Coordinates of C-alpha atoms in Angstrom, one line a residue:
Chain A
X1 CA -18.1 24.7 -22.7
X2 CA -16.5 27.9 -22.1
X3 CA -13.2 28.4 -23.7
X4 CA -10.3 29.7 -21.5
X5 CA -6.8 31.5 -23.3
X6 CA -4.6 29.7 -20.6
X7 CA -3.0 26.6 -21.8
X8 CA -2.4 23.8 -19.7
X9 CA 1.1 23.0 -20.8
X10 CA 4.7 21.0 -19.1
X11 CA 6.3 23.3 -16.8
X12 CA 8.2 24.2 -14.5
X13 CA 5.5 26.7 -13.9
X14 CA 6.7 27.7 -11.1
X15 CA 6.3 27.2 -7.1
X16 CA 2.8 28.2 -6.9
X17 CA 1.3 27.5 -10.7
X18 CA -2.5 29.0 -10.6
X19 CA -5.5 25.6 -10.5
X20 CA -6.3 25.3 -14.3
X21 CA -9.8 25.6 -12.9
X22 CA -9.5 29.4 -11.8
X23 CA -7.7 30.5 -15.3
X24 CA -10.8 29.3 -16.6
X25 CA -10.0 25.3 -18.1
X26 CA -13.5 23.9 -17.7
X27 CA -13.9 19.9 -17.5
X28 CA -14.9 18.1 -20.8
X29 CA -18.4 17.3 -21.4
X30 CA -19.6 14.3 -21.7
X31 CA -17.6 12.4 -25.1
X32 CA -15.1 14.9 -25.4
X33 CA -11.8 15.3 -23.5
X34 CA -9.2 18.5 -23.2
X35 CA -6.3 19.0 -24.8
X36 CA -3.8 21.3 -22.9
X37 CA -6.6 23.2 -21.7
X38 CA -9.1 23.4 -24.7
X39 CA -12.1 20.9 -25.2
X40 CA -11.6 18.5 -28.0
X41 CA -13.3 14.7 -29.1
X42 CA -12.1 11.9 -27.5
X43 CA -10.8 10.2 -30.7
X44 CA -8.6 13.0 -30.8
X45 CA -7.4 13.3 -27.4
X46 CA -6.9 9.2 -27.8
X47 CA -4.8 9.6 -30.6
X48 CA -2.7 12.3 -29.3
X49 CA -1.9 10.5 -26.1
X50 CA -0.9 7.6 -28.1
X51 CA 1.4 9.7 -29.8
X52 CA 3.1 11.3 -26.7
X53 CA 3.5 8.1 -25.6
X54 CA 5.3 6.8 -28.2
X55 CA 7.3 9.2 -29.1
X56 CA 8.7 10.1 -24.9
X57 CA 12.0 8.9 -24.0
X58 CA 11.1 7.7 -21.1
X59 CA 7.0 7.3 -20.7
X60 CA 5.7 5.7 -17.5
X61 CA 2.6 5.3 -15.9
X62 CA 0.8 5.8 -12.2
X63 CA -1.4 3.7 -11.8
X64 CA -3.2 4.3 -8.3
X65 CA -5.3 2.3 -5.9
X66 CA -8.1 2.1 -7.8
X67 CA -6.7 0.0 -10.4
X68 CA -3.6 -1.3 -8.0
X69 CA -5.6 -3.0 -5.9
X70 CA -8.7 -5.8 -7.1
X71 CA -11.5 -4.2 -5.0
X72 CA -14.5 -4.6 -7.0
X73 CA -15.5 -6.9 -10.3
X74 CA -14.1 -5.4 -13.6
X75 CA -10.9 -4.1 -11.6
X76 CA -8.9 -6.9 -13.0
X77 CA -10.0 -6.6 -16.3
X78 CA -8.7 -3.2 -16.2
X79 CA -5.7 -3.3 -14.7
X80 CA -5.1 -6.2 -17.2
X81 CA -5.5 -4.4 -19.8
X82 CA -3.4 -1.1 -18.5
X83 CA -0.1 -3.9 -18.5
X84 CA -0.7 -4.9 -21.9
X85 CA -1.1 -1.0 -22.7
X86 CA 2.1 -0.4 -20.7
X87 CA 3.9 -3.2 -22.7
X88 CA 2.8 -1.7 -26.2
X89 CA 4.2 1.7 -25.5
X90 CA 7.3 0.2 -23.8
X91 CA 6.4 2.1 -20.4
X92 CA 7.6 1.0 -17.1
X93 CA 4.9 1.5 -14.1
X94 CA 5.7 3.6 -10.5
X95 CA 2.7 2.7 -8.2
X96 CA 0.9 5.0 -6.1
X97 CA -0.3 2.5 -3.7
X98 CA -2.0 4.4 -1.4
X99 CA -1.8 8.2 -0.4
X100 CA 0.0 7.9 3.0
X101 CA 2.4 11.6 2.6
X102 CA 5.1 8.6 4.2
X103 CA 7.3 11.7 4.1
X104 CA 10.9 11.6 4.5
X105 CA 10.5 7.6 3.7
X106 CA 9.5 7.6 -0.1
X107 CA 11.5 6.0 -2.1
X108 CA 11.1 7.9 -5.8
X109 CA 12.6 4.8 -7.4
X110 CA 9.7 2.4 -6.6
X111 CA 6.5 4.8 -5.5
X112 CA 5.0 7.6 -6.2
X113 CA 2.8 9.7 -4.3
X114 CA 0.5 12.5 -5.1
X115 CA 2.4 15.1 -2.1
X116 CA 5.4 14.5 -4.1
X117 CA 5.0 13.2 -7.4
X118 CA 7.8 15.5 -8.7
X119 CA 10.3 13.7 -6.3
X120 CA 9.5 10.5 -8.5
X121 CA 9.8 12.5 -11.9
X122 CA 12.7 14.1 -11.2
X123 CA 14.4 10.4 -9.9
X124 CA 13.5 8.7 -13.1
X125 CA 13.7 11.8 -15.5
X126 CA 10.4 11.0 -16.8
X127 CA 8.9 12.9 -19.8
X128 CA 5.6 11.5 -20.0
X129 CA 3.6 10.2 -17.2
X130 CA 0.0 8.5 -17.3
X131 CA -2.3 8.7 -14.2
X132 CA -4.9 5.8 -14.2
X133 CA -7.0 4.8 -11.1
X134 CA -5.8 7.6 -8.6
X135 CA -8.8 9.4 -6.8
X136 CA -9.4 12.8 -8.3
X137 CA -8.7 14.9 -5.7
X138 CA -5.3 13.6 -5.0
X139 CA -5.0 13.2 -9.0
X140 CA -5.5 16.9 -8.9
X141 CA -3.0 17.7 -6.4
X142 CA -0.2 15.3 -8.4
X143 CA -1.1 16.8 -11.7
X144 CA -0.7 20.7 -10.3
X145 CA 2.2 19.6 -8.7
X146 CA 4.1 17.9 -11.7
X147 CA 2.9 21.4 -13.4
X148 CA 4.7 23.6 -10.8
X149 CA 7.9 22.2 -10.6
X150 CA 9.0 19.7 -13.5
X151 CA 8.4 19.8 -17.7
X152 CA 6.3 16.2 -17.2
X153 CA 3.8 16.0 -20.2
X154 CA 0.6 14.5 -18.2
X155 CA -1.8 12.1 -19.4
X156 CA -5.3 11.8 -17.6
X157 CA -7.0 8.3 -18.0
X158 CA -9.9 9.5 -15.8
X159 CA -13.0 6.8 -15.5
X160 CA -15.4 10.0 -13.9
X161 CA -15.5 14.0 -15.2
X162 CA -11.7 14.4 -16.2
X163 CA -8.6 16.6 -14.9
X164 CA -8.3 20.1 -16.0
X165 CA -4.5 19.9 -14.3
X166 CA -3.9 17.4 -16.8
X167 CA -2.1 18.2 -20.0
X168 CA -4.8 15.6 -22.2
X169 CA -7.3 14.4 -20.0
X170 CA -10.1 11.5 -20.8
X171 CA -13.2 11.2 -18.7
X172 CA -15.5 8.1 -18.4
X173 CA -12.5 6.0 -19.0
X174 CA -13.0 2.3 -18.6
X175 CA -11.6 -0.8 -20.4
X176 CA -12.7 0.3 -23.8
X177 CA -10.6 3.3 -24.2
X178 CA -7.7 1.5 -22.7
X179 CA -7.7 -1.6 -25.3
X180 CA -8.4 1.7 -27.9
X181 CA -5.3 3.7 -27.3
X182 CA -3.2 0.5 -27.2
X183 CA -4.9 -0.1 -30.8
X184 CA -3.7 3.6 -31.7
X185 CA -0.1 2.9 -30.1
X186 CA 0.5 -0.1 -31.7
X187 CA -0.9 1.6 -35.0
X188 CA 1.3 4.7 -35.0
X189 CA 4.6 2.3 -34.1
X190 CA 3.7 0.9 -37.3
X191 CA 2.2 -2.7 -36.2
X192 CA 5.1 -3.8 -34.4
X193 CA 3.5 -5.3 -31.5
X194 CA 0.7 -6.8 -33.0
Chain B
X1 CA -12.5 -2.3 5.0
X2 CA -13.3 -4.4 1.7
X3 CA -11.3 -7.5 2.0
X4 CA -10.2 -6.8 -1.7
X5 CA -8.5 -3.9 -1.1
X6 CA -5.9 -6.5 0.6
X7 CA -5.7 -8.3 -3.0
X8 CA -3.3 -6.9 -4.9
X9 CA -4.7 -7.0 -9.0
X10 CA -3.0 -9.4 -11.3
X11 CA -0.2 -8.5 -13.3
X12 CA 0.7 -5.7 -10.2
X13 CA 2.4 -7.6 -7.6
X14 CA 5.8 -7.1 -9.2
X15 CA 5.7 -3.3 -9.1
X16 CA 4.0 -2.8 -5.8
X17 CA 6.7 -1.5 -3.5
X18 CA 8.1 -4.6 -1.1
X19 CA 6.2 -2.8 1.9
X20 CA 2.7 -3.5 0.5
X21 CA 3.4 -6.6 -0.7
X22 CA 4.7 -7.5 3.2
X23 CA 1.2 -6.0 4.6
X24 CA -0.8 -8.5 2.0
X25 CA 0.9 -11.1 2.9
X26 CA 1.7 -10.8 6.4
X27 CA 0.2 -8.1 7.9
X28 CA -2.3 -8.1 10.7
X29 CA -5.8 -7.9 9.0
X30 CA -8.3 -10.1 9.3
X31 CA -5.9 -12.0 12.2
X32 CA -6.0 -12.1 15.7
X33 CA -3.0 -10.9 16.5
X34 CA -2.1 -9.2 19.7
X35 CA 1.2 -7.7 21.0
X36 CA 2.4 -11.6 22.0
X37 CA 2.7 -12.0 18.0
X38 CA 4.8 -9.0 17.7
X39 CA 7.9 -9.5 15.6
X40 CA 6.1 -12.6 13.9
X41 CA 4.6 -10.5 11.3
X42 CA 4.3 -7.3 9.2
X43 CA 3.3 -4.1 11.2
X44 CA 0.8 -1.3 10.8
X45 CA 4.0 1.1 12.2
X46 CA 7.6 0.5 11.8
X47 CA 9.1 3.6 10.4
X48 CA 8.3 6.9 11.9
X49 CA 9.9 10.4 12.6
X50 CA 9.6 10.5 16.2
X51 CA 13.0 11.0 19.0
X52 CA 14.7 8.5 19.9
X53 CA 13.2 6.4 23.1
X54 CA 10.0 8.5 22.5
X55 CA 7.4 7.4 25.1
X56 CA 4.7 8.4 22.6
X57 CA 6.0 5.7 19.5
X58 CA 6.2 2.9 22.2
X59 CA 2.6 3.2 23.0
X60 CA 1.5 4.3 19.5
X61 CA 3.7 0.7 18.9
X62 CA 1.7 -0.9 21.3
X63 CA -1.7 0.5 20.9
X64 CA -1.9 -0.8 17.1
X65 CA -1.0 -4.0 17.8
X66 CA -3.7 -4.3 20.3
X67 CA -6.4 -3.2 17.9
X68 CA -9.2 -6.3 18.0
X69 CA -10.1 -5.4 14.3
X70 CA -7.2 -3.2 12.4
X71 CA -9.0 -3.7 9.4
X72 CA -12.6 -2.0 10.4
X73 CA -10.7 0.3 12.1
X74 CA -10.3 4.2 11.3
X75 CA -8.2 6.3 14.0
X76 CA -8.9 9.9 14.2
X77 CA -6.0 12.1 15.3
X78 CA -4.8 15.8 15.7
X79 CA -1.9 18.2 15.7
X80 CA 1.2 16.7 18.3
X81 CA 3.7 14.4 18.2
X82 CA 1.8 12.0 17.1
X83 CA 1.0 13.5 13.7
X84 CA 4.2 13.1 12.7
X85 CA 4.2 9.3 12.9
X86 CA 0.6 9.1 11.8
X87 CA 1.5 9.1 8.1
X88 CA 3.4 6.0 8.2
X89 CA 0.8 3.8 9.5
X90 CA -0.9 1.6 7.4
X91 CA -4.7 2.1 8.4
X92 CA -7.1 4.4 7.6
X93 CA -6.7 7.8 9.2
X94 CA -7.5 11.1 9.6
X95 CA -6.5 14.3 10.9
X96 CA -8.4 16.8 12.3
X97 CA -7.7 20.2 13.6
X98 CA -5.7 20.6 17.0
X99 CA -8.3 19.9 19.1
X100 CA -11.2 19.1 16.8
X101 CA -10.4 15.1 16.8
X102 CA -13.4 13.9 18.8
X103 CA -15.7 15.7 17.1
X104 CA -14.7 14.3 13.8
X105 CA -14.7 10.8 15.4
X106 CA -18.8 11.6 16.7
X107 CA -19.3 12.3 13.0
X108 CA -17.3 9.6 11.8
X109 CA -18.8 7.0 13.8
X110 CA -22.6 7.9 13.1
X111 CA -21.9 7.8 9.1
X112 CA -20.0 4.6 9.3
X113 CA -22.7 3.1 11.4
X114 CA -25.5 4.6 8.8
X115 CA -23.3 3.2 5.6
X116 CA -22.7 -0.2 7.2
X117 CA -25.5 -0.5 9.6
X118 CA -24.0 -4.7 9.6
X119 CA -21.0 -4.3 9.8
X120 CA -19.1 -2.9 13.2
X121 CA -16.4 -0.4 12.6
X122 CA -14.2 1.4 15.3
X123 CA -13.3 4.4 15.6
X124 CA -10.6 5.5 18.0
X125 CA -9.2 8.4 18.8
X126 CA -5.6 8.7 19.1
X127 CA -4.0 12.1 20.2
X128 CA -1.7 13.8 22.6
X129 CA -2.4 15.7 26.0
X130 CA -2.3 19.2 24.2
X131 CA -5.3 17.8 22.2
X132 CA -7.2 15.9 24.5
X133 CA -6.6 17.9 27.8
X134 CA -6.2 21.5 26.7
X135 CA -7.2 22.7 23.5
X136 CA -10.0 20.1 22.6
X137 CA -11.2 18.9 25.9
X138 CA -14.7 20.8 25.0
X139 CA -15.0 18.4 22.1
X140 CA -13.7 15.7 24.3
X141 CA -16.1 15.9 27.1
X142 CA -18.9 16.6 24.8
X143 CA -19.0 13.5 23.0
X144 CA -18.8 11.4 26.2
X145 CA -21.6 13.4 27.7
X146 CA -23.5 12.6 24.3
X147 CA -21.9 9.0 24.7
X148 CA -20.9 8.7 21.4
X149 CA -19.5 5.1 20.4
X150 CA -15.5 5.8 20.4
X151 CA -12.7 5.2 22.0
X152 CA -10.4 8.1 23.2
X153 CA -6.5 7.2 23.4
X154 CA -4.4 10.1 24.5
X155 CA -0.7 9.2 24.6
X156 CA 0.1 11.5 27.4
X157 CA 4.0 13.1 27.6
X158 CA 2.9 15.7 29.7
X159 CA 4.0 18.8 27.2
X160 CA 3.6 20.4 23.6
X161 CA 6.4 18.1 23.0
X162 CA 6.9 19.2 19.4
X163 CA 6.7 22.8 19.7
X164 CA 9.7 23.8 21.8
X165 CA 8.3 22.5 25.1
X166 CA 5.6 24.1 26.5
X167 CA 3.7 22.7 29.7
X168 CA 0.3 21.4 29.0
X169 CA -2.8 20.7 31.5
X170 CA -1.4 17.3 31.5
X171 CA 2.2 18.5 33.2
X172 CA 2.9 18.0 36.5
X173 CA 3.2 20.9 38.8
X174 CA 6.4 22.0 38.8
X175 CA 7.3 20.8 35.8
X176 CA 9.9 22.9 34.2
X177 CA 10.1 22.4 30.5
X178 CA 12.2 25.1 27.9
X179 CA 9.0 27.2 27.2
X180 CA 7.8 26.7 31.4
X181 CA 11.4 28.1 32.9
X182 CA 9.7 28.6 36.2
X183 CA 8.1 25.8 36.3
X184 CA 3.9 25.0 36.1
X185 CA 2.1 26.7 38.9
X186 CA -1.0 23.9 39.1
X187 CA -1.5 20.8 38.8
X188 CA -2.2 17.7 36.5
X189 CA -5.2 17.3 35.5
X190 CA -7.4 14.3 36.4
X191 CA -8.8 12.9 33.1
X192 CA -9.8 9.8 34.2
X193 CA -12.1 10.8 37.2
X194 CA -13.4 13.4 34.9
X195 CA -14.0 10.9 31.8
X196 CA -15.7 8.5 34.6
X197 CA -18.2 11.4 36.1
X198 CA -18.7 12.0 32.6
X199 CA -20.2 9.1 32.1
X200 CA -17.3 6.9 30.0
X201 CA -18.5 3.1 30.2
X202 CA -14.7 2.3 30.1
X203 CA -11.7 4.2 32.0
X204 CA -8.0 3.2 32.1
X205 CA -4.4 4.6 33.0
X206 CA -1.9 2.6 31.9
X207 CA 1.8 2.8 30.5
X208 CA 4.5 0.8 27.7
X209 CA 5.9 0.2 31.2
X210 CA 3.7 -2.5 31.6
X211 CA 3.0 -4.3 27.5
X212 CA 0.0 -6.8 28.3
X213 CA -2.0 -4.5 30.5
X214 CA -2.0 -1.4 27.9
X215 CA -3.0 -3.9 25.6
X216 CA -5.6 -5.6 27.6
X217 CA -7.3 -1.5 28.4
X218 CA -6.9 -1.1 24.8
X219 CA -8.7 -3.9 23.9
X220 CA -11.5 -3.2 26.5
X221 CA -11.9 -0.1 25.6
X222 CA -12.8 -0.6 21.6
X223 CA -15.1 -3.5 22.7
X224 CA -16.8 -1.4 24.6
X225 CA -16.9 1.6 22.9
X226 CA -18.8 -1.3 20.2
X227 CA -21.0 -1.9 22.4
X228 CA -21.8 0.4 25.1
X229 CA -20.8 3.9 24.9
X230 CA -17.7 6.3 25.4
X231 CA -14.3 4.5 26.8
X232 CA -11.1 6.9 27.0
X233 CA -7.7 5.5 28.0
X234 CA -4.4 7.5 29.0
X235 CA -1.4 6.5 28.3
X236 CA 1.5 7.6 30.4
X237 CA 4.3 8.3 27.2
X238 CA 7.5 10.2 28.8
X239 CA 9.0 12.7 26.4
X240 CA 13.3 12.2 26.5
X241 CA 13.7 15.2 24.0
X242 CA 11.3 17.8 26.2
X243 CA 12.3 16.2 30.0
X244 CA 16.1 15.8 29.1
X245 CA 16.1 12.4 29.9
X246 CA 18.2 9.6 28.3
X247 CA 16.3 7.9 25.4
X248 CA 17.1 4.4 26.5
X249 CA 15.6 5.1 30.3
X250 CA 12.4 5.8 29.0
X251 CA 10.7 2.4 30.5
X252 CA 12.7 2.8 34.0
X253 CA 11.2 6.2 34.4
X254 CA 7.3 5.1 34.1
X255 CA 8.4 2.9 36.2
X256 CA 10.1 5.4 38.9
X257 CA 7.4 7.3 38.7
X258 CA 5.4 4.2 39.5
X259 CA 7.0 3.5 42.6
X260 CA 7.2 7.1 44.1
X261 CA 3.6 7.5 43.7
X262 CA 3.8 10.1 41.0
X263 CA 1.8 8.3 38.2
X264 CA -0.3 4.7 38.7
X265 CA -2.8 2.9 36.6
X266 CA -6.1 3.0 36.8
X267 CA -9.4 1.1 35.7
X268 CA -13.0 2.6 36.3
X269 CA -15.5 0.2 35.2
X270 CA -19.4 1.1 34.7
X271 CA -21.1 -2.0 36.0
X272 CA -23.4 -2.6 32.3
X273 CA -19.5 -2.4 31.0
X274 CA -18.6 -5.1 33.8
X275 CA -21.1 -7.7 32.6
X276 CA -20.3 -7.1 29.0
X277 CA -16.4 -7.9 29.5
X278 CA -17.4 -10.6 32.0
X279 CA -19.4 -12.0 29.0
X280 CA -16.7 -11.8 26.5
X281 CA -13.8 -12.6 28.5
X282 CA -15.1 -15.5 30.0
X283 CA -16.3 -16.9 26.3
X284 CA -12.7 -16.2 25.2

């Protein structure tokens, strides 16, 4: 993998930020993961989400329809084990149910939604945000967004090739690396929720 | 549509916004709902950007809640008015370029039929007058001379209703609108007779004027389309905003209209498309 000098880092970038892609942030290879823009392991990318987690003042996850909605077997495995994640770290959940723009109608308080995720942010002054189970292209789009316009740390849990937009990014993600980081969170809190 | 996309996973029902949880439980899918049940349960539209008495949202209204299968349904629509509501309904969409719609529905329709060669899904096209009439009639009259397997809808309000007001192929002559000061120069154009000589199995005018008969062409036409081949309806959809109309006499106008001979309904039947609805509706 290529290294790039451009970090992927919490904004506000500005309006128009450049697409990680075309500064040269290449997608992790297969068992690694990137780290603000650089390729590291996955361990490491695990443990350093589990950390930005716990340590945020106010962490909260996306989770889109891929996980949001019990369309194929495993799904509710998954989203099961995304709760008890969300309950480790202390993290509330905003939904992005589906991808309808439903603009002027979105309610920031309840729903977030990848034309407008910093509408949602800037609502419920979040400082860390987790995207699970959002198709990648809209994932994308959400990620630059929150980039541009708000200083959001972003955490990809991606189950297919990853999110350069993303400030740590997984790929392959399933149920294992979700019941890992909430091994790591419950680890660096020091056991408390075990 | 995968009837577990409708099942919300466990542990999520508390966070999903109330809307979603409404459409779960009581939204149209998988029912046989038509506009009789309307008010009785959760709907595909109820919140939308459009003008006040807006011809265009009644039949849009209307129009979903005469879909035979909402949940195998994917509309196709384009740049207009009806854009603007488009993002609020809860089915699948898309939007093509001004103009481009039924080509994307030809395309749509042979994938969808190649994916789920069991399994009927409609595809309806849903657009304005600027779309259907003007700038896209080429892709309009081509996929009915191809007889592809969709349904065309235009909600016609007889303008480019969102633009300022300008008259469309679709305005009447003499039609004065903000951007037309002196008023069109040639007439309406006849859609219907043209969508019959192009060989549409299926051909209605109709109007919100009149609830149960747009739903009954609406109906007709996506079983057909199923079936048989093309089907295109038009639905009369006065604009208050562009013909300075009060909102509230939007229903009284159509009907107006109706009486000084200015717009009527229409139903062109091919006789293959006869039998078919003789079949069905006699079943029913």
């Amino acid at each position: 993998m290529r290294e790039s000098s451009y970090k992927v880092l919490p904004g506000p970038e500005g309006y128009l930020p450049p697409a990680a892609a075309t500064m040269g942030v290449m997608l992790p290879d297969p068992g690694q993961a990137i780290m603000e823009g650089e390729s590291v392991d996955r361990d490491t990318a695990l443990r350093a989400a589990a950390l930005k987690l716990i340590e945020a003042r106010n962490p909260v996850f996306f989770p889109g329809p891929l996980i949001l909605w019990d369309w194929k077997p495993g799904v509710a495995e998954k989203a099961t084990a995304l709760k008890e994640l969300a309950e480790a770290v202390g993290a509330k959940m905003i939904p992005m149910p589906d991808y309808r723009p439903k603009y002027p109608m979105i309610n920031p308080a309840i729903e977030v939604n990848p034309n407008h995720p910093n509408l949602t942010i800037w609502h419920n002054k979040i400082d860390v945000c987790l995207f699970i189970g959002v198709h990648c292209h809209y994932a994308n789009l959400a990620l630059k967004i929150i980039r541009g316009g708000t200083d959001c740390y972003t955490i990809a849990v991606c189950a297919e090739a990853g999110h350069e937009e993303a400030m740590i990014s997984l790929r392959d993600a399933g149920l294992c690396e979700l019941q890992r980081l909430r091994e790591l969170v419950i680890e660096l809190k020091g056991g408390k929720n075990q | 549509m995968k009837t577990g996309m409708l099942k919300i996973s466990p542990g999520f029902e508390e966070i999903m916004p109330p809307e979603y949880r409404e459409l779960v439980d009581n939204g149209p899918y998988g029912k046989d709902y038509g506009i009789g049940d309307l008010g009785s349960y959760k709907e595909l539209l109820e919140e939308h950007p459009l003008c006040a008495g807006c011809g265009l949202a009644l039949s849009l209204r209307l129009t979903l809640a005469s879909l035979p299968m909402p949940e195998d349904t994917v509309i196709v629509g384009s740049t207009g008015c009806s854009a603007l509501a488009f993002p609020q309904v809860a089915l699948h969409n898309i939007h093509s370029l001004f103009g481009n719609q039924n080509a994307v529905a030809s395309g749509l329709k042979r994938a969808l039929k190649l994916r789920f060669p069991e399994k009927e899904k409609d595809v309806v096209v849903i657009a304005g007058d600027g779309a259907t009439a003007d700038i896209g009639l080429d892709m309009v009259m081509q996929s009915w001379l191809r007889r592809e397997k969709i349904t065309t809808i235009m909600l016609d309000n007889e303008a480019y209703a969102n633009t300022g007001g300008q008259e469309s192929g679709m305005s009447m002559q003499g039609a004065v609108l903000n951007m037309a000061p002196t008023g069109k120069k040639f007439p309406k154009l006849s859609l219907p007779e043209i969508a019959h000589t192009c060989g549409c199995a299926y051909v209605a005018a109709a109007s919100p004027a009149k609830p149960k008969q747009l739903a009954k062409v609406v109906r007709r036409a996506i079983l057909v389309a199923r079936e048989i081949g093309p089907t295109y309806v038009q639905l009369y959809s006065p604009c208050p905003t562009n013909y300075k109309f009060n909102p509230k006499e939007t229903v009284s106008l159509i009907k107006q209209r109706e009486k000084d001979g200015l717009y009527q309904s229409k139903e062109y039947i091919s006789q293959e498309a006869q039998a078919f609805l003789e079949s069905i509706e006699v079943k029913k």
